[in-house]
Amino acid sequence: MLIDNKGSSRQLVEKCITCPGMRHCLPHGLKGNEMERVSDMVKHRRPFQRGEQITMMGDEFTSLMVVHSGFVKSYKVSRDGEQQIVGFYMSGDVLGVEGISTGNYGYTAEALETTSVCTLSFRNYEYCSSHFPVMQKWLLNTMSRQIIDEQKMLLMLGKMSAEQRIANFLLDMSRRMSASGTSIQTIRLPMSRIDIANYLGLVVETVSRLLTRLQANDILIVKRRVISIMDLNRLQAIADNSIEDCHPLHHAA
Amino acid sequence: MLIDNKGSSRQLVEKCITCPGMRHCLPHGLKGNEMERVSDMVKHRRPFQRGEQITMMGDEFTSLMVVHSGFVKSYKVSRDGEQQIVGFYMSGDVLGVEGISTGNYGYTAEALETTSVCTLSFRNYEYCSSHFPVMQKWLLNTMSRQIIDEQKMLLMLGKMSAEQRIANFLLDMSRRMSASGTSIQTIRLPMSRIDIANYLGLVVETVSRLLTRLQANDILIVKRRVISIMDLNRLQAIADNSIEDCHPLHHAA
DNA sequence: TGTTGGCTGTGACTTAGGTGAATGGAAACC
DNA sequence: GGTTTCCATTCACCTAAGTCACAGCCAACA
């Protein structure tokens, strides 16, 4: 039998089927009894605390993981020790798919705040997918979306100015952090400036400088990790590099 | 019936099953009759000439495409018209998977030389995958590998110097262009300097200068698009940023 | 066989963003 | 509640890589 949820040995176990956030993790379109079958295969572990590692680059790939709540960063380490953050993950995002082809996790994933993760072993996934076509479609969609997002990042890192990168980053975060697809005005960034800089291929000083500048131009209000977007249109214009630019900081503001 | 190979209306149709390069395109592990079924669903179109577009960004996603022979570049265009090359594809590489989630191709793919492509409609893929598990595994592997490759590029664009990017690029090309997995000494690059620069997030002058410098340091011999790697170890060391560096060009060589 | 046009290479100069150093703040930990 | 530590910001300066300009080269085509 493939079902191996020996949950009772751990705290905080609940079935997906009774979980209020179920629609974030499980694919839509499962029939009632299918849902129950899948639900039984998903493990709910004790939440990870800030700084804890969820996967380690190079470890054996065993499971797909869906972020249920919290916030995760993932980074690769190059041969000479340079780190590059390759993604931030929040509710509903899937970790680990890069391990399918190699059998090893391709990055280290680390919780940026208390994070709970739902785990489905790949063997169980394969069992599900062969019985419930919707599961198969779900994973293909997930991976296809990851490919698109990474290609968008390639465009950012390859062609965009520091200011464009920051603007796009803030817009993306604002959009993703709202439950719906519409961006929200005030966001609390769970990651440090160092992480933002690393993700965007910049240094931390540049991120600081540009946030200050965007604030001086009345586009943002920045209070450490809490950022309010005061002029969405201009921020979007900067992100798209369309016409109007943000004035550099002349020392007389 | 899902099979819709109305091949005879076009030139150059052959069945995969009789194609000498079959092992590059079709997954391994299909049984004889399965292979034949899949083979019948694959369309072989007239080859694309240099400069012809294979997919257009935004067009409706219908099919997965495997490069059979030739060479393809793919690029995204941002809202402000900037282009970014996101990949180069050669024999065995799969185009179009980013369309699965959105229903539209995510980039424009263009032949860099005469290129033939084998096409499998996604509907036929779904039919195959539900009957032959090995097909499903094949697509997951393909997509997982694309995610890994793109993440490697993120590391390149985010953290590496121009010289490291060039070195890594040449090593990657040399490895991929050899039939086996071992790198070969002399490669003929099918893409222009402009394409290389764009792919690596540099300008064309920088690419020229660095190739010249690598030649002056006896690491390469560069004859326009034909490049011979004379000192693989040092090139690898530069790619990894390990210790020894390449001397800048002092005007007295 | 001349001409066209896109590649490729070089040099002089500029600049966006990186470096390094120093300061102030918040939160975490006795 | 004091101290430690990490995080964020700011400034002065520097450099890797971009820009601009020009020249040679090769392939395609008439």
Coordinates of N, CA and C (backbone and C1' of nucleotides) in Angstrom, one line a residue, chain B residues 192-193 205 208-209 212 225, chain C residues 6-12:
Chain B
S192 N 25.4 34.3 -34.0 CA 26.3 35.4 -34.1 C 26.8 35.9 -32.8
R193 N 27.8 36.8 -32.8 CA 28.3 37.4 -31.6 C 27.2 38.2 -30.9
E205 N 30.6 44.0 -28.1 CA 32.0 44.4 -28.0 C 32.7 43.7 -26.9
S208 N 33.5 40.2 -28.1 CA 34.7 40.2 -29.0 C 36.0 40.4 -28.2
R209 N 36.0 41.4 -27.4 CA 37.2 41.7 -26.6 C 37.7 40.5 -25.7
T212 N 39.1 37.7 -27.8 CA 40.4 38.1 -28.2 C 41.4 37.9 -27.0
R225 N 33.5 32.2 -36.3 CA 32.6 31.3 -35.6 C 33.2 30.0 -35.2
Chain C
dG6 P 22.0 44.9 -43.4 O5' 22.2 43.7 -42.4 C5' 22.2 42.4 -42.9 C4' 23.4 41.6 -42.4 C3' 23.7 41.7 -40.9 O3' 23.9 40.4 -40.5 C1' 25.6 42.3 -42.1
dC7 P 23.9 40.0 -39.0 O5' 25.0 38.8 -39.0 C5' 26.0 38.9 -38.0 C4' 27.4 39.0 -38.6 C3' 28.3 39.0 -37.4 O3' 28.9 37.7 -37.4 C1' 29.0 40.5 -39.1
dT8 P 29.5 37.3 -36.0 O5' 30.8 38.1 -35.9 C5' 31.9 37.8 -36.7 C4' 33.0 38.8 -36.6 C3' 33.5 39.0 -35.1 O3' 34.8 38.4 -35.0 C1' 33.4 41.1 -36.3
dG9 P 35.6 38.5 -33.7 O5' 36.4 39.8 -33.7 C5' 37.3 40.0 -34.8 C4' 37.9 41.4 -34.7 C3' 38.5 41.7 -33.3 O3' 39.8 42.2 -33.5 C1' 37.1 43.5 -34.1
dT10 P 40.8 42.3 -32.3 O5' 41.3 43.8 -32.2 C5' 40.6 44.7 -33.1 C4' 41.0 46.2 -32.7 C3' 41.5 46.4 -31.3 O3' 42.6 47.2 -31.4 C1' 39.5 47.7 -31.8
dG11 P 43.5 48.0 -30.4 O5' 42.7 49.3 -30.1 C5' 42.9 50.4 -31.1 C4' 42.1 51.6 -30.6 C3' 42.5 52.0 -29.2 O3' 42.8 53.4 -29.3 C1' 40.1 51.9 -29.5
dA12 P 43.2 54.3 -28.0 O5' 41.8 55.1 -27.8 C5' 41.5 56.1 -28.8 C4' 40.4 57.0 -28.2 C3' 40.7 57.6 -26.9 O3' 40.1 58.8 -26.8 C1' 38.9 56.1 -26.7

